[in-house]
Amino acid sequence: MSEPIVLGIESTCDETAAAIVRGRTLVSNVVASSMDEHARYGGVIPEIASRAHAEAFVPVVSKALADADMSLADIDAIAVSAGPGLAGCLAVGVSGAKALAWASGKPIYGINHVIGHIAVTQLQFGAFPPDTLALIVSGGHTSLLHVKDVARHVDVVGTTLDDAAGECFDKIARLLGFPYPGGPHIDRHGQLGDPHAIKVPQGLTKGKAGKEHPYDFSFSGVKTAVARWVEAERAAGHEIPVDDVCASLADSVASVLANKAIRGCKEYGSETLIVGGGFSANSQLRAKLLEVGEANGVEVRIPQLKLCTDNGAMVATLGVNLVEAGVRPSPMDFSIDSAMPMDVISV
Ligand code: KG4
Ligand code: ZN
């Protein structure tokens, strides 16, 4: 089997998605989102998201197959996100995928959604180098990984000790009055402001904490500092310079992420840095990573915007890696794992 064809299915949070990947080629890609239904609550409501997955599952998978001009008989394997994510949401995707696998007799892989976020870069940049560093930045995760083999061996080099970068942005966005998810609003306003207007701390970069945690992250201090500053300005009756607040926050977070990731590459002798996760859509982070990467001779591979946020292509691409590596498919009674550890690639 030279170029495996894999159907990837994603339902960890508020996107129901399916895609077909052949080798490193994206053949079809369909995403339905229940985001609008959650916006007025200020965050994803699991029950609403699960119901939306149950509604969208068959239409989304059917469209992915139809767009590819394929039926289940044409694919070599099914891959589905088995975690981490919201339990009720994962259950819908995994149950649906198992039903398809059972009916068609195709092998199924329950995969780690987070690893999918970095696997998807292969559609643009080709296969992973055998030994590389990867930065995952999503709503729930901020970690630096050592990827020895994307199908078989991933180690955690560093991770956030408190909030994820996306979570930190979403919380400040809420304070500034932006709807959920707030990350893209901070991004947009940040492009208009002065990144040095407000002093925002850079967690775990200096002194003893910086030495002890060279590759770990902390964003709760950033969040508290910005929140206190905004509250004090409001109490003093001043108007909040929203663009400057967003620019300063974005600059601090992007600098810490880029500097630590590139430093990790040098330490591990990696000439590439693979980046993935919803937060990798952030323009300040993208610019900073490319700048610091170029200055240090590291090739930074960031997905195109539509493949940064949750999608089925990331799941299918990791599925292709598993098929190519000859990894055994998941047993039919595999479970979901809403807190799946980062070093588990498939179940
Ligand atoms: O990976 P993802 O789609 O979902 C998880 O698996 O968590 O990431 C969603 C996160 C949210 O926190 C959202 O605010 C953030 O990604 N995000 C952004 C941008 N686009 C999405 N954060 C900053 N700037 C953006 N342009
Ligand atoms: Zn995600």
GROMACS .gro file of C-alpha atoms and ligand atoms in nm:
model
  374
    1MET     CA    1   0.000   0.000   0.000
    2SER     CA    2   0.206   0.297  -0.121
    3GLU     CA    3  -0.031   0.582  -0.040
    4PRO     CA    4  -0.285   0.487   0.225
    5ILE     CA    5  -0.629   0.650   0.200
    6VAL     CA    6  -0.769   0.739   0.543
    7LEU     CA    7  -1.102   0.885   0.653
    8GLY     CA    8  -1.046   1.107   0.959
    9ILE     CA    9  -1.326   1.197   1.200
   10GLU     CA   10  -1.311   1.471   1.464
   11SER     CA   11  -1.559   1.558   1.743
   12THR     CA   12  -1.356   1.658   2.051
   13CYS     CA   13  -1.518   1.997   2.110
   14ASP     CA   14  -1.747   2.215   1.898
   15GLU     CA   15  -1.645   2.106   1.548
   16THR     CA   16  -1.786   1.796   1.378
   17ALA     CA   17  -1.538   1.727   1.100
   18ALA     CA   18  -1.442   1.462   0.847
   19ALA     CA   19  -1.172   1.452   0.582
   20ILE     CA   20  -1.005   1.213   0.344
   21VAL     CA   21  -0.628   1.214   0.305
   22ARG     CA   22  -0.433   1.005   0.054
   23GLY     CA   23  -0.065   0.988   0.152
   24ARG     CA   24   0.018   1.356   0.207
   25THR     CA   25  -0.266   1.486  -0.013
   26LEU     CA   26  -0.586   1.635   0.124
   27VAL     CA   27  -0.866   1.492  -0.092
   28SER     CA   28  -1.169   1.635   0.091
   29ASN     CA   29  -1.226   1.833   0.411
   30VAL     CA   30  -1.564   1.912   0.571
   31VAL     CA   31  -1.617   2.103   0.898
   32ALA     CA   32  -1.947   2.184   1.072
   33SER     CA   33  -1.928   2.403   1.383
   34SER     CA   34  -2.170   2.459   1.669
   35MET     CA   35  -1.969   2.764   1.779
   36ASP     CA   36  -2.257   3.008   1.722
   37GLU     CA   37  -2.479   2.811   1.959
   38HIS     CA   38  -2.223   2.851   2.242
   39ALA     CA   39  -2.126   3.215   2.187
   40ARG     CA   40  -2.400   3.361   2.408
   41TYR     CA   41  -2.292   3.141   2.701
   42GLY     CA   42  -1.931   3.260   2.683
   43GLY     CA   43  -1.792   2.910   2.634
   44VAL     CA   44  -1.867   2.567   2.492
   45ILE     CA   45  -2.167   2.396   2.658
   46PRO     CA   46  -2.091   2.020   2.641
   47GLU     CA   47  -2.455   1.906   2.613
   48ILE     CA   48  -2.522   2.142   2.323
   49ALA     CA   49  -2.200   2.037   2.149
   50SER     CA   50  -2.281   1.664   2.186
   51ARG     CA   51  -2.627   1.712   2.040
   52ALA     CA   52  -2.481   1.906   1.748
   53HIS     CA   53  -2.233   1.622   1.680
   54ALA     CA   54  -2.519   1.368   1.673
   55GLU     CA   55  -2.697   1.586   1.417
   56ALA     CA   56  -2.395   1.660   1.199
   57PHE     CA   57  -2.211   1.326   1.202
   58VAL     CA   58  -2.376   1.151   0.906
   59PRO     CA   59  -2.410   1.461   0.685
   60VAL     CA   60  -2.046   1.562   0.743
   61VAL     CA   61  -1.900   1.213   0.680
   62SER     CA   62  -2.125   1.166   0.374
   63LYS     CA   63  -2.010   1.496   0.228
   64ALA     CA   64  -1.641   1.415   0.288
   65LEU     CA   65  -1.686   1.089   0.096
   66ALA     CA   66  -1.896   1.252  -0.178
   67ASP     CA   67  -1.649   1.540  -0.225
   68ALA     CA   68  -1.372   1.281  -0.267
   69ASP     CA   69  -1.591   1.083  -0.505
   70MET     CA   70  -1.538   0.779  -0.284
   71SER     CA   71  -1.734   0.527  -0.081
   72LEU     CA   72  -1.619   0.348   0.235
   73ALA     CA   73  -1.501   0.063   0.011
   74ASP     CA   74  -1.231   0.293  -0.133
   75ILE     CA   75  -1.059   0.377   0.195
   76ASP     CA   76  -0.790   0.178   0.374
   77ALA     CA   77  -0.864   0.284   0.733
   78ILE     CA   78  -1.073   0.509   0.956
   79ALA     CA   79  -0.911   0.735   1.218
   80VAL     CA   80  -1.107   0.911   1.490
   81SER     CA   81  -1.012   1.143   1.777
   82ALA     CA   82  -1.045   0.934   2.096
   83GLY     CA   83  -0.922   1.216   2.324
   84PRO     CA   84  -0.845   1.451   2.482
   85GLY     CA   85  -1.171   1.645   2.474
   86LEU     CA   86  -1.526   1.660   2.606
   87ALA     CA   87  -1.643   1.307   2.694
   88GLY     CA   88  -1.993   1.338   2.550
   89CYS     CA   89  -1.855   1.486   2.228
   90LEU     CA   90  -1.584   1.222   2.187
   91ALA     CA   91  -1.844   0.949   2.244
   92VAL     CA   92  -2.050   1.060   1.944
   93GLY     CA   93  -1.755   1.062   1.701
   94VAL     CA   94  -1.603   0.740   1.830
   95SER     CA   95  -1.936   0.554   1.827
   96GLY     CA   96  -2.012   0.673   1.476
   97ALA     CA   97  -1.664   0.582   1.352
   98LYS     CA   98  -1.688   0.236   1.510
   99ALA     CA   99  -2.023   0.177   1.340
  100LEU     CA  100  -1.867   0.267   1.004
  101ALA     CA  101  -1.566   0.042   1.069
  102TRP     CA  102  -1.786  -0.246   1.177
  103ALA     CA  103  -2.019  -0.217   0.879
  104SER     CA  104  -1.738  -0.177   0.624
  105GLY     CA  105  -1.486  -0.415   0.779
  106LYS     CA  106  -1.216  -0.145   0.769
  107PRO     CA  107  -0.954  -0.105   1.044
  108ILE     CA  108  -1.004   0.180   1.290
  109TYR     CA  109  -0.751   0.390   1.485
  110GLY     CA  110  -0.852   0.587   1.796
  111ILE     CA  111  -0.598   0.870   1.784
  112ASN     CA  112  -0.473   1.156   2.002
  113HIS     CA  113  -0.629   1.480   1.878
  114VAL     CA  114  -0.336   1.688   2.002
  115ILE     CA  115  -0.082   1.489   1.800
  116GLY     CA  116  -0.314   1.531   1.501
  117HIS     CA  117  -0.265   1.909   1.529
  118ILE     CA  118   0.104   1.871   1.444
  119ALA     CA  119   0.062   1.576   1.203
  120VAL     CA  120  -0.146   1.796   0.971
  121THR     CA  121   0.160   2.007   0.877
  122GLN     CA  122   0.271   1.715   0.657
  123LEU     CA  123   0.005   1.812   0.402
  124GLN     CA  124   0.203   2.129   0.331
  125PHE     CA  125   0.561   2.043   0.421
  126GLY     CA  126   0.586   1.667   0.361
  127ALA     CA  127   0.679   1.393   0.607
  128PHE     CA  128   0.829   1.474   0.948
  129PRO     CA  129   1.205   1.464   0.988
  130PRO     CA  130   1.286   1.151   1.195
  131ASP     CA  131   1.365   1.349   1.509
  132THR     CA  132   1.206   1.690   1.565
  133LEU     CA  133   1.063   1.927   1.821
  134ALA     CA  134   0.698   2.033   1.811
  135LEU     CA  135   0.504   2.311   1.980
  136ILE     CA  136   0.136   2.247   2.055
  137VAL     CA  137  -0.073   2.555   2.130
  138SER     CA  138  -0.448   2.502   2.153
  139GLY     CA  139  -0.738   2.603   2.372
  140GLY     CA  140  -0.653   2.338   2.628
  141HIS     CA  141  -0.284   2.258   2.569
  142THR     CA  142   0.050   2.435   2.555
  143SER     CA  143   0.338   2.191   2.532
  144LEU     CA  144   0.674   2.136   2.374
  145LEU     CA  145   0.715   1.780   2.245
  146HIS     CA  146   1.009   1.574   2.125
  147VAL     CA  147   0.876   1.374   1.832
  148LYS     CA  148   1.108   1.084   1.762
  149ASP     CA  149   0.852   0.912   1.538
  150VAL     CA  150   0.506   1.063   1.501
  151ALA     CA  151   0.345   0.717   1.470
  152ARG     CA  152   0.521   0.556   1.766
  153HIS     CA  153   0.719   0.780   1.999
  154VAL     CA  154   0.650   1.125   2.140
  155ASP     CA  155   0.793   1.266   2.467
  156VAL     CA  156   0.688   1.577   2.657
  157VAL     CA  157   0.977   1.824   2.694
  158GLY     CA  158   0.778   2.099   2.865
  159THR     CA  159   0.422   2.197   2.934
  160THR     CA  160   0.214   2.470   3.097
  161LEU     CA  161   0.205   2.457   3.474
  162ASP     CA  162  -0.131   2.636   3.478
  163ASP     CA  163  -0.335   2.789   3.191
  164ALA     CA  164  -0.290   2.712   2.821
  165ALA     CA  165  -0.210   3.011   2.596
  166GLY     CA  166  -0.553   2.992   2.427
  167GLU     CA  167  -0.728   2.974   2.761
  168CYS     CA  168  -0.539   3.284   2.882
  169PHE     CA  169  -0.643   3.479   2.570
  170ASP     CA  170  -1.004   3.363   2.600
  171LYS     CA  171  -1.022   3.478   2.965
  172ILE     CA  172  -0.877   3.825   2.896
  173ALA     CA  173  -1.102   3.855   2.593
  174ARG     CA  174  -1.401   3.792   2.814
  175LEU     CA  175  -1.286   4.063   3.054
  176LEU     CA  176  -1.259   4.302   2.758
  177GLY     CA  177  -1.613   4.213   2.648
  178PHE     CA  178  -1.537   3.999   2.340
  179PRO     CA  179  -1.754   3.693   2.265
  180TYR     CA  180  -1.622   3.336   2.284
  181PRO     CA  181  -1.376   3.231   2.148
  182GLY     CA  182  -1.183   3.547   2.226
  183GLY     CA  183  -0.843   3.454   2.077
  184PRO     CA  184  -0.916   3.585   1.726
  185HIS     CA  185  -1.047   3.918   1.869
  186ILE     CA  186  -0.729   3.973   2.069
  187ASP     CA  187  -0.532   3.892   1.755
  188ARG     CA  188  -0.722   4.146   1.544
  189HIS     CA  189  -0.703   4.428   1.801
  190GLY     CA  190  -0.343   4.342   1.884
  191GLN     CA  191  -0.244   4.416   1.524
  192LEU     CA  192  -0.356   4.777   1.576
  193GLY     CA  193  -0.189   4.845   1.912
  194ASP     CA  194   0.153   4.911   2.064
  195PRO     CA  195   0.307   4.583   2.190
  196HIS     CA  196   0.515   4.772   2.448
  197ALA     CA  197   0.239   4.994   2.586
  198ILE     CA  198   0.182   4.782   2.896
  199LYS     CA  199   0.433   4.576   3.087
  200VAL     CA  200   0.317   4.214   3.078
  201PRO     CA  201   0.524   3.953   3.268
  202GLN     CA  202   0.686   3.661   3.084
  203GLY     CA  203   0.627   3.355   3.304
  204LEU     CA  204   0.914   3.116   3.387
  205THR     CA  205   1.173   3.304   3.181
  206LYS     CA  206   1.387   3.466   3.449
  207GLY     CA  207   1.582   3.380   3.763
  208LYS     CA  208   1.549   3.051   3.945
  209ALA     CA  209   1.208   2.961   3.800
  210GLY     CA  210   1.339   3.022   3.450
  211LYS     CA  211   1.639   2.795   3.514
  212GLU     CA  212   1.432   2.520   3.672
  213HIS     CA  213   1.164   2.530   3.401
  214PRO     CA  214   1.343   2.619   3.077
  215TYR     CA  215   1.076   2.452   2.861
  216ASP     CA  216   0.768   2.486   3.080
  217PHE     CA  217   0.513   2.763   3.049
  218SER     CA  218   0.297   2.964   3.289
  219PHE     CA  219   0.028   3.202   3.171
  220SER     CA  220  -0.177   3.257   3.484
  221GLY     CA  221   0.055   3.540   3.600
  222VAL     CA  222   0.012   3.706   3.260
  223LYS     CA  223  -0.363   3.678   3.289
  224THR     CA  224  -0.369   3.818   3.644
  225ALA     CA  225  -0.135   4.107   3.560
  226VAL     CA  226  -0.342   4.216   3.259
  227ALA     CA  227  -0.671   4.174   3.449
  228ARG     CA  228  -0.542   4.382   3.746
  229TRP     CA  229  -0.418   4.653   3.512
  230VAL     CA  230  -0.752   4.672   3.329
  231GLU     CA  231  -0.949   4.673   3.655
  232ALA     CA  232  -0.732   4.949   3.806
  233GLU     CA  233  -0.771   5.165   3.495
  234ARG     CA  234  -1.147   5.112   3.500
  235ALA     CA  235  -1.162   5.200   3.872
  236ALA     CA  236  -0.971   5.521   3.796
  237GLY     CA  237  -1.235   5.606   3.535
  238HIS     CA  238  -0.990   5.576   3.243
  239GLU     CA  239  -1.092   5.442   2.907
  240ILE     CA  240  -0.921   5.107   2.830
  241PRO     CA  241  -0.681   5.122   2.535
  242VAL     CA  242  -0.805   4.786   2.406
  243ASP     CA  243  -0.569   4.767   2.108
  244ASP     CA  244  -0.265   4.832   2.328
  245VAL     CA  245  -0.375   4.579   2.590
  246CYS     CA  246  -0.422   4.313   2.320
  247ALA     CA  247  -0.091   4.398   2.149
  248SER     CA  248   0.104   4.385   2.477
  249LEU     CA  249  -0.056   4.058   2.583
  250ALA     CA  250  -0.001   3.898   2.242
  251ASP     CA  251   0.361   4.013   2.228
  252SER     CA  252   0.442   3.868   2.571
  253VAL     CA  253   0.279   3.530   2.502
  254ALA     CA  254   0.424   3.501   2.150
  255SER     CA  255   0.775   3.591   2.270
  256VAL     CA  256   0.775   3.333   2.549
  257LEU     CA  257   0.642   3.058   2.323
  258ALA     CA  258   0.883   3.132   2.038
  259ASN     CA  259   1.193   3.179   2.254
  260LYS     CA  260   1.140   2.863   2.457
  261ALA     CA  261   1.052   2.651   2.154
  262ILE     CA  262   1.353   2.762   1.951
  263ARG     CA  263   1.582   2.722   2.253
  264GLY     CA  264   1.448   2.366   2.281
  265CYS     CA  265   1.533   2.304   1.916
  266LYS     CA  266   1.894   2.409   1.975
  267GLU     CA  267   1.920   2.196   2.290
  268TYR     CA  268   1.779   1.889   2.109
  269GLY     CA  269   1.966   1.956   1.786
  270SER     CA  270   1.643   1.989   1.587
  271GLU     CA  271   1.659   2.189   1.265
  272THR     CA  272   1.280   2.197   1.241
  273LEU     CA  273   0.999   2.310   1.467
  274ILE     CA  274   0.653   2.171   1.394
  275VAL     CA  275   0.370   2.393   1.524
  276GLY     CA  276   0.001   2.311   1.568
  277GLY     CA  277  -0.323   2.378   1.756
  278GLY     CA  278  -0.593   2.645   1.737
  279PHE     CA  279  -0.366   2.912   1.884
  280SER     CA  280  -0.113   2.865   1.603
  281ALA     CA  281  -0.358   3.072   1.396
  282ASN     CA  282  -0.242   3.370   1.603
  283SER     CA  283  -0.068   3.622   1.377
  284GLN     CA  284   0.166   3.759   1.645
  285LEU     CA  285   0.284   3.406   1.730
  286ARG     CA  286   0.329   3.310   1.364
  287ALA     CA  287   0.540   3.619   1.297
  288LYS     CA  288   0.749   3.574   1.611
  289LEU     CA  289   0.815   3.205   1.546
  290LEU     CA  290   0.927   3.270   1.189
  291GLU     CA  291   1.148   3.559   1.302
  292VAL     CA  292   1.317   3.372   1.590
  293GLY     CA  293   1.337   3.054   1.381
  294GLU     CA  294   1.513   3.232   1.097
  295ALA     CA  295   1.758   3.403   1.332
  296ASN     CA  296   1.853   3.061   1.473
  297GLY     CA  297   1.852   2.851   1.157
  298VAL     CA  298   1.539   2.654   1.249
  299GLU     CA  299   1.276   2.579   0.983
  300VAL     CA  300   0.934   2.654   1.138
  301ARG     CA  301   0.640   2.459   0.994
  302ILE     CA  302   0.304   2.620   1.079
  303PRO     CA  303  -0.022   2.493   0.924
  304GLN     CA  304  -0.221   2.717   0.691
  305LEU     CA  305  -0.497   2.897   0.884
  306LYS     CA  306  -0.788   2.666   0.801
  307LEU     CA  307  -0.591   2.365   0.929
  308CYS     CA  308  -0.493   2.528   1.262
  309THR     CA  309  -0.834   2.496   1.427
  310ASP     CA  310  -1.002   2.157   1.473
  311ASN     CA  311  -1.060   1.958   1.153
  312GLY     CA  312  -1.072   1.604   1.015
  313ALA     CA  313  -0.759   1.638   0.799
  314MET     CA  314  -0.536   1.636   1.108
  315VAL     CA  315  -0.695   1.311   1.224
  316ALA     CA  316  -0.671   1.149   0.880
  317THR     CA  317  -0.306   1.255   0.837
  318LEU     CA  318  -0.205   1.096   1.167
  319GLY     CA  319  -0.404   0.790   1.054
  320VAL     CA  320  -0.188   0.775   0.740
  321ASN     CA  321   0.127   0.782   0.959
  322LEU     CA  322  -0.007   0.491   1.166
  323VAL     CA  323  -0.098   0.282   0.860
  324GLU     CA  324   0.241   0.352   0.698
  325ALA     CA  325   0.426   0.256   1.016
  326GLY     CA  326   0.232  -0.070   1.043
  327VAL     CA  327   0.092   0.021   1.385
  328ARG     CA  328  -0.178  -0.222   1.494
  329PRO     CA  329  -0.533  -0.078   1.468
  330SER     CA  330  -0.732  -0.013   1.787
  331PRO     CA  331  -0.945  -0.297   1.927
  332MET     CA  332  -1.317  -0.251   1.859
  333ASP     CA  333  -1.387  -0.203   2.231
  334PHE     CA  334  -1.143   0.088   2.272
  335SER     CA  335  -1.268   0.366   2.493
  336ILE     CA  336  -1.254   0.743   2.478
  337ASP     CA  337  -1.012   0.925   2.710
  338SER     CA  338  -1.108   1.286   2.779
  339ALA     CA  339  -0.770   1.341   2.953
  340MET     CA  340  -0.556   1.141   2.708
  341PRO     CA  341  -0.187   1.196   2.793
  342MET     CA  342   0.027   1.370   2.533
  343ASP     CA  343   0.263   1.072   2.484
  344VAL     CA  344  -0.020   0.839   2.376
  345ILE     CA  345  -0.045   0.855   1.996
  346SER     CA  346  -0.314   0.592   1.932
  347VAL     CA  347  -0.508   0.351   2.152
  348KG4     O1  348  -0.713   2.363   1.889
  348KG4     P1  349  -0.842   2.437   1.911
  348KG4     O2  350  -0.929   2.464   1.791
  348KG4     O3  351  -0.928   2.365   2.018
  348KG4     C1  352  -0.869   2.287   2.116
  348KG4     O4  353  -0.833   2.170   2.084
  348KG4     O5  354  -0.849   2.342   2.228
  348KG4     O6  355  -0.802   2.575   1.980
  348KG4     C2  356  -0.897   2.672   2.015
  348KG4     C3  357  -0.824   2.790   2.077
  348KG4     C4  358  -0.917   2.891   2.145
  348KG4     O7  359  -0.864   2.921   2.273
  348KG4     C5  360  -0.912   3.011   2.052
  348KG4     O8  361  -0.932   3.134   2.119
  348KG4     C6  362  -0.771   3.000   1.999
  348KG4     O9  363  -0.752   2.863   1.977
  348KG4     N1  364  -0.752   3.078   1.875
  348KG4     C7  365  -0.674   3.187   1.869
  348KG4     C8  366  -0.682   3.235   1.736
  348KG4     N2  367  -0.764   3.151   1.666
  348KG4     C9  368  -0.805   3.055   1.752
  348KG4     N3  369  -0.601   3.247   1.962
  348KG4    C10  370  -0.533   3.357   1.927
  348KG4     N4  371  -0.534   3.410   1.803
  348KG4    C11  372  -0.605   3.352   1.704
  348KG4     N5  373  -0.605   3.405   1.581
  349ZN      ZN  374  -0.779   2.112   1.891
   0.00000   0.00000   0.00000
